[in-house]
Amino acid sequence: MRLTFCPFSLGVFVGSAYLMTLKLRREEHEKALLSALPSCQVVFVLGGPGAGKGTQCQLLSERLPGWAHLSAGDLLRAERKKGGELGDLINEKIANGQLVPSEVTCKLIENAMEDAYKEHGIDKFLIDGFPRSIGNADAWKTTMSRHQEKLVLCFECPEEVLVGRLLERGKTSGRNDDTVEVIRKRFQTYRDEEGPIVALYEKEGKVRKIASDRSVEDIYKDTSLLIQNC
Ligand code: C5P
Ligand code: MG
């Protein structure tokens, strides 16, 4: 068989390869755009242990379209499950009612935001239990300052009510920090660390305080209005 050189076929081949490369590049570019987390709206949700942060955030994310709930505590517990050195460190801190190093918690939140954006296009987040200290807030500012901090909701409830709720929850939660001893330490951490961070956000006019020794639905009425108007 004799092969003949055909300039036309060569042109078609080179042209197709070029178009194919352009198409692949465009697809890669679109993929990269989709995976890059844009500037998101965030609402931080604070309050003592047992104040109802998780319950309210859950309801808000179910009933208000577009908002997702991320719990710093839940993310840490999920990471702890994976074990290893990081899992051990997280467990040690949780079991002692202390805070996990801020960079760890902040990174887990960032990863969870990226996943929610990539998978569901979500760009509005209720972040429960963060920032719980000046260190948490500093870590956030270092890597996440492009996001818009819309509000800081603070659930307020007398400590004796909270202790009662946690002990009740401890009967079924399976959490190793819902015990009298660790609860006491968690409150100490809360008093030491969370007061200064709330004061900081108060100066920025972002704090909204909500009495949370009321029924879930009454609290929800107030929180949902705040979120809808933020
Ligand atoms: O908010 P939650 O009660 O689920 O938090 C449980 C524990 O997770 C805290 O007592 C603390 O040890 C850890 N945590 C943390 N930093 C945060 C939030 C939670 O170290 N910002
Ligand atoms: Mg919680």
mmCIF file of C-alpha atoms and ligand atoms in Angstrom:
data_model
loop_
_atom_site.group_PDB
_atom_site.id
_atom_site.type_symbol
_atom_site.label_atom_id
_atom_site.label_comp_id
_atom_site.label_asym_id
_atom_site.label_seq_id
_atom_site.Cartn_x
_atom_site.Cartn_y
_atom_site.Cartn_z
ATOM 1 C CA MET A 1 0.000 0.000 0.000
ATOM 2 C CA ARG A 2 1.303 3.443 -0.895
ATOM 3 C CA LEU A 3 0.739 6.326 1.462
ATOM 4 C CA THR A 4 0.215 9.676 -0.168
ATOM 5 C CA PHE A 5 0.616 12.954 1.623
ATOM 6 C CA CYS A 6 -2.573 14.969 1.568
ATOM 7 C CA PRO A 7 -2.195 18.582 2.830
ATOM 8 C CA PHE A 8 -5.964 18.885 3.230
ATOM 9 C CA SER A 9 -6.240 15.895 5.644
ATOM 10 C CA LEU A 10 -3.293 17.182 7.634
ATOM 11 C CA GLY A 11 -4.988 20.579 7.942
ATOM 12 C CA VAL A 12 -8.231 18.967 9.139
ATOM 13 C CA PHE A 13 -6.313 16.852 11.666
ATOM 14 C CA VAL A 14 -4.331 19.783 13.109
ATOM 15 C CA GLY A 15 -7.441 21.960 13.187
ATOM 16 C CA SER A 16 -9.456 19.308 15.059
ATOM 17 C CA ALA A 17 -6.659 18.757 17.576
ATOM 18 C CA TYR A 18 -6.461 22.500 18.161
ATOM 19 C CA LEU A 19 -10.227 22.791 18.693
ATOM 20 C CA MET A 20 -10.169 19.800 21.034
ATOM 21 C CA THR A 21 -7.398 21.414 23.120
ATOM 22 C CA LEU A 22 -9.364 24.666 23.311
ATOM 23 C CA LYS A 23 -12.481 22.774 24.440
ATOM 24 C CA LEU A 24 -10.565 20.903 27.145
ATOM 25 C CA ARG A 25 -8.972 24.122 28.358
ATOM 26 C CA ARG A 26 -12.375 25.824 28.536
ATOM 27 C CA GLU A 27 -13.813 22.899 30.504
ATOM 28 C CA GLU A 28 -10.892 23.030 32.934
ATOM 29 C CA HIS A 29 -11.321 26.770 33.320
ATOM 30 C CA GLU A 30 -15.066 26.378 34.008
ATOM 31 C CA LYS A 31 -14.354 23.615 36.528
ATOM 32 C CA ALA A 32 -11.811 25.806 38.331
ATOM 33 C CA LEU A 33 -14.292 28.676 38.465
ATOM 34 C CA LEU A 34 -16.942 26.402 39.955
ATOM 35 C CA SER A 35 -14.609 25.034 42.610
ATOM 36 C CA ALA A 36 -13.312 28.438 43.709
ATOM 37 C CA LEU A 37 -15.383 29.550 46.678
ATOM 38 C CA PRO A 38 -16.733 33.039 45.965
ATOM 39 C CA SER A 39 -17.368 35.712 48.587
ATOM 40 C CA CYS A 40 -20.133 34.209 50.747
ATOM 41 C CA GLN A 41 -22.608 35.636 53.244
ATOM 42 C CA VAL A 42 -22.005 34.317 56.743
ATOM 43 C CA VAL A 43 -23.913 34.608 60.006
ATOM 44 C CA PHE A 44 -22.027 33.505 63.113
ATOM 45 C CA VAL A 45 -24.168 31.888 65.814
ATOM 46 C CA LEU A 46 -22.851 32.027 69.374
ATOM 47 C CA GLY A 47 -24.077 31.299 72.885
ATOM 48 C CA GLY A 48 -23.229 29.053 75.804
ATOM 49 C CA PRO A 49 -23.207 25.263 75.591
ATOM 50 C CA GLY A 50 -26.818 24.090 75.282
ATOM 51 C CA ALA A 51 -28.129 27.540 74.276
ATOM 52 C CA GLY A 52 -29.920 26.090 71.233
ATOM 53 C CA LYS A 53 -27.524 27.190 68.482
ATOM 54 C CA GLY A 54 -27.693 23.866 66.653
ATOM 55 C CA THR A 55 -31.472 23.517 66.987
ATOM 56 C CA GLN A 56 -32.129 26.991 65.601
ATOM 57 C CA CYS A 57 -29.577 26.714 62.787
ATOM 58 C CA GLN A 58 -31.093 23.394 61.763
ATOM 59 C CA LEU A 59 -34.575 24.946 61.561
ATOM 60 C CA LEU A 60 -33.325 28.047 59.760
ATOM 61 C CA SER A 61 -31.492 25.994 57.132
ATOM 62 C CA GLU A 62 -34.570 23.790 56.601
ATOM 63 C CA ARG A 63 -36.997 26.675 56.284
ATOM 64 C CA LEU A 64 -35.011 29.517 54.701
ATOM 65 C CA PRO A 65 -34.016 28.741 51.113
ATOM 66 C CA GLY A 66 -30.327 29.112 50.285
ATOM 67 C CA TRP A 67 -28.924 28.993 53.826
ATOM 68 C CA ALA A 68 -26.778 26.071 54.971
ATOM 69 C CA HIS A 69 -25.874 25.183 58.553
ATOM 70 C CA LEU A 70 -22.299 24.385 59.535
ATOM 71 C CA SER A 71 -21.539 23.467 63.142
ATOM 72 C CA ALA A 72 -17.920 23.880 64.256
ATOM 73 C CA GLY A 73 -18.467 21.228 66.951
ATOM 74 C CA ASP A 74 -19.976 18.738 64.463
ATOM 75 C CA LEU A 75 -17.130 19.300 61.994
ATOM 76 C CA LEU A 76 -14.595 18.693 64.762
ATOM 77 C CA ARG A 77 -16.387 15.532 65.921
ATOM 78 C CA ALA A 78 -16.462 14.248 62.305
ATOM 79 C CA GLU A 79 -12.735 14.909 61.947
ATOM 80 C CA ARG A 80 -12.073 13.204 65.303
ATOM 81 C CA LYS A 81 -13.746 10.062 63.959
ATOM 82 C CA LYS A 82 -11.047 9.786 61.273
ATOM 83 C CA GLY A 83 -8.520 9.180 64.055
ATOM 84 C CA GLY A 84 -4.780 9.763 63.709
ATOM 85 C CA GLU A 85 -2.813 12.473 65.476
ATOM 86 C CA LEU A 86 -5.319 15.174 64.564
ATOM 87 C CA GLY A 87 -8.197 13.028 65.797
ATOM 88 C CA ASP A 88 -6.397 12.499 69.107
ATOM 89 C CA LEU A 89 -5.702 16.209 69.520
ATOM 90 C CA ILE A 90 -9.340 17.109 68.834
ATOM 91 C CA ASN A 91 -10.542 14.457 71.261
ATOM 92 C CA GLU A 92 -8.220 15.654 73.994
ATOM 93 C CA LYS A 93 -9.520 19.219 73.677
ATOM 94 C CA ILE A 94 -13.194 18.276 73.470
ATOM 95 C CA ALA A 95 -12.920 15.862 76.397
ATOM 96 C CA ASN A 96 -11.445 18.681 78.483
ATOM 97 C CA GLY A 97 -13.927 21.342 77.425
ATOM 98 C CA GLN A 98 -11.137 23.346 75.778
ATOM 99 C CA LEU A 99 -10.856 24.878 72.336
ATOM 100 C CA VAL A 100 -9.129 23.082 69.467
ATOM 101 C CA PRO A 101 -6.370 25.151 67.776
ATOM 102 C CA SER A 102 -8.097 27.819 65.711
ATOM 103 C CA GLU A 103 -6.365 27.005 62.401
ATOM 104 C CA VAL A 104 -7.736 23.448 62.544
ATOM 105 C CA THR A 105 -11.331 24.539 63.143
ATOM 106 C CA CYS A 106 -11.132 27.311 60.579
ATOM 107 C CA LYS A 107 -9.768 24.966 57.902
ATOM 108 C CA LEU A 108 -12.557 22.450 58.535
ATOM 109 C CA ILE A 109 -15.130 25.222 58.105
ATOM 110 C CA GLU A 110 -13.455 26.410 54.911
ATOM 111 C CA ASN A 111 -13.452 22.867 53.493
ATOM 112 C CA ALA A 112 -17.121 22.399 54.390
ATOM 113 C CA MET A 113 -18.042 25.710 52.730
ATOM 114 C CA GLU A 114 -16.157 24.711 49.590
ATOM 115 C CA ASP A 115 -17.911 21.332 49.483
ATOM 116 C CA ALA A 116 -21.356 22.915 49.941
ATOM 117 C CA TYR A 117 -20.597 25.412 47.175
ATOM 118 C CA LYS A 118 -19.259 22.799 44.764
ATOM 119 C CA GLU A 119 -22.042 20.305 45.402
ATOM 120 C CA HIS A 120 -25.040 22.595 45.858
ATOM 121 C CA GLY A 121 -23.931 26.097 44.817
ATOM 122 C CA ILE A 122 -24.531 27.336 48.381
ATOM 123 C CA ASP A 123 -23.019 30.695 49.282
ATOM 124 C CA LYS A 124 -24.952 31.583 52.482
ATOM 125 C CA PHE A 125 -23.833 29.959 55.716
ATOM 126 C CA LEU A 126 -25.000 29.875 59.318
ATOM 127 C CA ILE A 127 -21.849 29.014 61.238
ATOM 128 C CA ASP A 128 -22.685 27.666 64.663
ATOM 129 C CA GLY A 129 -20.115 27.723 67.498
ATOM 130 C CA PHE A 130 -17.567 29.874 65.687
ATOM 131 C CA PRO A 131 -15.685 32.146 66.297
ATOM 132 C CA ARG A 132 -15.517 31.177 69.938
ATOM 133 C CA SER A 133 -12.366 33.095 70.822
ATOM 134 C CA ILE A 134 -10.193 35.934 69.621
ATOM 135 C CA GLY A 135 -7.854 33.237 68.217
ATOM 136 C CA ASN A 136 -10.753 31.771 66.185
ATOM 137 C CA ALA A 137 -11.594 35.219 64.812
ATOM 138 C CA ASP A 138 -7.964 35.932 63.939
ATOM 139 C CA ALA A 139 -7.648 32.624 62.067
ATOM 140 C CA TRP A 140 -10.828 33.480 60.156
ATOM 141 C CA LYS A 141 -9.539 36.931 59.216
ATOM 142 C CA THR A 142 -6.278 35.453 57.924
ATOM 143 C CA THR A 143 -7.842 33.206 55.293
ATOM 144 C CA MET A 144 -11.546 34.016 55.068
ATOM 145 C CA SER A 145 -11.760 37.800 55.131
ATOM 146 C CA ARG A 146 -13.335 37.953 51.646
ATOM 147 C CA HIS A 147 -16.594 36.607 53.082
ATOM 148 C CA GLN A 148 -19.256 39.022 54.278
ATOM 149 C CA GLU A 149 -19.916 38.767 58.014
ATOM 150 C CA LYS A 150 -23.563 39.807 58.046
ATOM 151 C CA LEU A 151 -24.521 39.213 61.684
ATOM 152 C CA VAL A 152 -23.455 37.615 64.939
ATOM 153 C CA LEU A 153 -26.426 36.033 66.704
ATOM 154 C CA CYS A 154 -25.919 35.510 70.439
ATOM 155 C CA PHE A 155 -28.261 33.221 72.305
ATOM 156 C CA GLU A 156 -28.571 34.223 75.945
ATOM 157 C CA CYS A 157 -29.846 31.872 78.606
ATOM 158 C CA PRO A 158 -29.248 31.542 82.390
ATOM 159 C CA GLU A 159 -26.452 29.079 83.135
ATOM 160 C CA GLU A 160 -28.567 26.883 85.405
ATOM 161 C CA VAL A 161 -31.068 26.353 82.554
ATOM 162 C CA LEU A 162 -28.216 25.423 80.198
ATOM 163 C CA VAL A 163 -26.677 22.958 82.657
ATOM 164 C CA GLY A 164 -30.078 21.293 83.078
ATOM 165 C CA ARG A 165 -30.478 20.998 79.284
ATOM 166 C CA LEU A 166 -26.987 19.535 78.808
ATOM 167 C CA LEU A 167 -27.438 16.944 81.546
ATOM 168 C CA GLU A 168 -30.757 15.938 79.998
ATOM 169 C CA ARG A 169 -29.137 15.767 76.538
ATOM 170 C CA GLY A 170 -26.220 13.800 77.995
ATOM 171 C CA LYS A 171 -28.566 10.891 78.777
ATOM 172 C CA THR A 172 -28.868 10.156 75.049
ATOM 173 C CA SER A 173 -26.316 12.256 73.137
ATOM 174 C CA GLY A 174 -23.421 9.865 73.594
ATOM 175 C CA ARG A 175 -21.138 12.914 73.783
ATOM 176 C CA ASN A 176 -18.153 12.508 76.096
ATOM 177 C CA ASP A 177 -18.390 16.204 77.018
ATOM 178 C CA ASP A 178 -22.008 16.187 78.242
ATOM 179 C CA THR A 179 -20.945 15.142 81.753
ATOM 180 C CA VAL A 180 -21.104 17.330 84.897
ATOM 181 C CA GLU A 181 -17.326 17.599 85.088
ATOM 182 C CA VAL A 182 -16.723 18.568 81.449
ATOM 183 C CA ILE A 183 -19.811 20.812 81.350
ATOM 184 C CA ARG A 184 -18.235 22.873 84.141
ATOM 185 C CA LYS A 185 -15.022 23.234 82.099
ATOM 186 C CA ARG A 186 -16.955 24.154 78.942
ATOM 187 C CA PHE A 187 -18.683 26.981 80.798
ATOM 188 C CA GLN A 188 -15.346 28.218 82.088
ATOM 189 C CA THR A 189 -13.952 28.247 78.521
ATOM 190 C CA TYR A 190 -17.118 29.996 77.341
ATOM 191 C CA ARG A 191 -16.826 32.748 79.984
ATOM 192 C CA ASP A 192 -13.099 33.255 79.328
ATOM 193 C CA GLU A 193 -13.117 33.146 75.543
ATOM 194 C CA GLU A 194 -16.502 34.121 74.151
ATOM 195 C CA GLY A 195 -17.086 37.373 76.083
ATOM 196 C CA PRO A 196 -14.182 39.196 74.390
ATOM 197 C CA ILE A 197 -15.191 38.073 70.919
ATOM 198 C CA VAL A 198 -18.786 39.224 71.366
ATOM 199 C CA ALA A 199 -17.506 42.592 72.639
ATOM 200 C CA LEU A 200 -15.361 42.899 69.509
ATOM 201 C CA TYR A 201 -18.294 42.282 67.166
ATOM 202 C CA GLU A 202 -20.503 44.608 69.232
ATOM 203 C CA LYS A 203 -18.134 47.433 68.347
ATOM 204 C CA GLU A 204 -18.786 46.616 64.682
ATOM 205 C CA GLY A 205 -22.570 46.762 65.323
ATOM 206 C CA LYS A 206 -23.077 43.168 64.171
ATOM 207 C CA VAL A 207 -24.323 41.510 67.365
ATOM 208 C CA ARG A 208 -28.000 40.616 67.872
ATOM 209 C CA LYS A 209 -28.845 39.134 71.279
ATOM 210 C CA ILE A 210 -31.709 36.684 71.559
ATOM 211 C CA ALA A 211 -33.194 35.341 74.778
ATOM 212 C CA SER A 212 -33.114 31.569 74.347
ATOM 213 C CA ASP A 213 -34.849 30.389 77.516
ATOM 214 C CA ARG A 214 -38.080 30.266 75.486
ATOM 215 C CA SER A 215 -39.821 27.796 73.216
ATOM 216 C CA VAL A 216 -38.031 26.719 70.033
ATOM 217 C CA GLU A 217 -40.725 28.329 67.840
ATOM 218 C CA ASP A 218 -40.657 31.651 69.727
ATOM 219 C CA ILE A 219 -36.887 31.845 69.335
ATOM 220 C CA TYR A 220 -37.225 30.856 65.690
ATOM 221 C CA LYS A 221 -39.599 33.788 65.007
ATOM 222 C CA ASP A 222 -36.902 36.232 66.159
ATOM 223 C CA THR A 223 -33.931 34.517 64.520
ATOM 224 C CA SER A 224 -35.629 34.006 61.155
ATOM 225 C CA LEU A 225 -36.631 37.691 60.988
ATOM 226 C CA LEU A 226 -33.054 38.717 61.687
ATOM 227 C CA ILE A 227 -31.678 36.403 59.009
ATOM 228 C CA GLN A 228 -34.261 37.409 56.426
ATOM 229 C CA ASN A 229 -33.473 41.088 56.964
ATOM 230 C CA CYS A 230 -29.715 40.840 57.078
HETATM 231 O O1 C5P B 1 -20.448 23.696 69.954
HETATM 232 P P1 C5P B 1 -20.233 22.343 70.567
HETATM 233 O O2 C5P B 1 -20.821 22.243 71.948
HETATM 234 O O3 C5P B 1 -20.644 21.227 69.683
HETATM 235 O O4 C5P B 1 -18.647 22.220 70.738
HETATM 236 C C1 C5P B 1 -18.096 21.060 71.345
HETATM 237 C C2 C5P B 1 -16.641 21.249 71.561
HETATM 238 O O5 C5P B 1 -15.948 21.419 70.329
HETATM 239 C C3 C5P B 1 -16.218 22.462 72.398
HETATM 240 O O6 C5P B 1 -16.394 22.252 73.781
HETATM 241 C C4 C5P B 1 -14.753 22.562 72.003
HETATM 242 O O7 C5P B 1 -13.970 21.584 72.640
HETATM 243 C C5 C5P B 1 -14.822 22.241 70.505
HETATM 244 N N1 C5P B 1 -14.944 23.490 69.708
HETATM 245 C C6 C5P B 1 -13.776 24.224 69.471
HETATM 246 N N2 C5P B 1 -13.848 25.389 68.770
HETATM 247 C C7 C5P B 1 -15.019 25.848 68.295
HETATM 248 C C8 C5P B 1 -16.207 25.099 68.505
HETATM 249 C C9 C5P B 1 -16.128 23.912 69.235
HETATM 250 O O8 C5P B 1 -12.688 23.842 69.908
HETATM 251 N N3 C5P B 1 -15.052 27.001 67.618
HETATM 252 MG MG MG B 2 -24.089 22.333 68.888
#
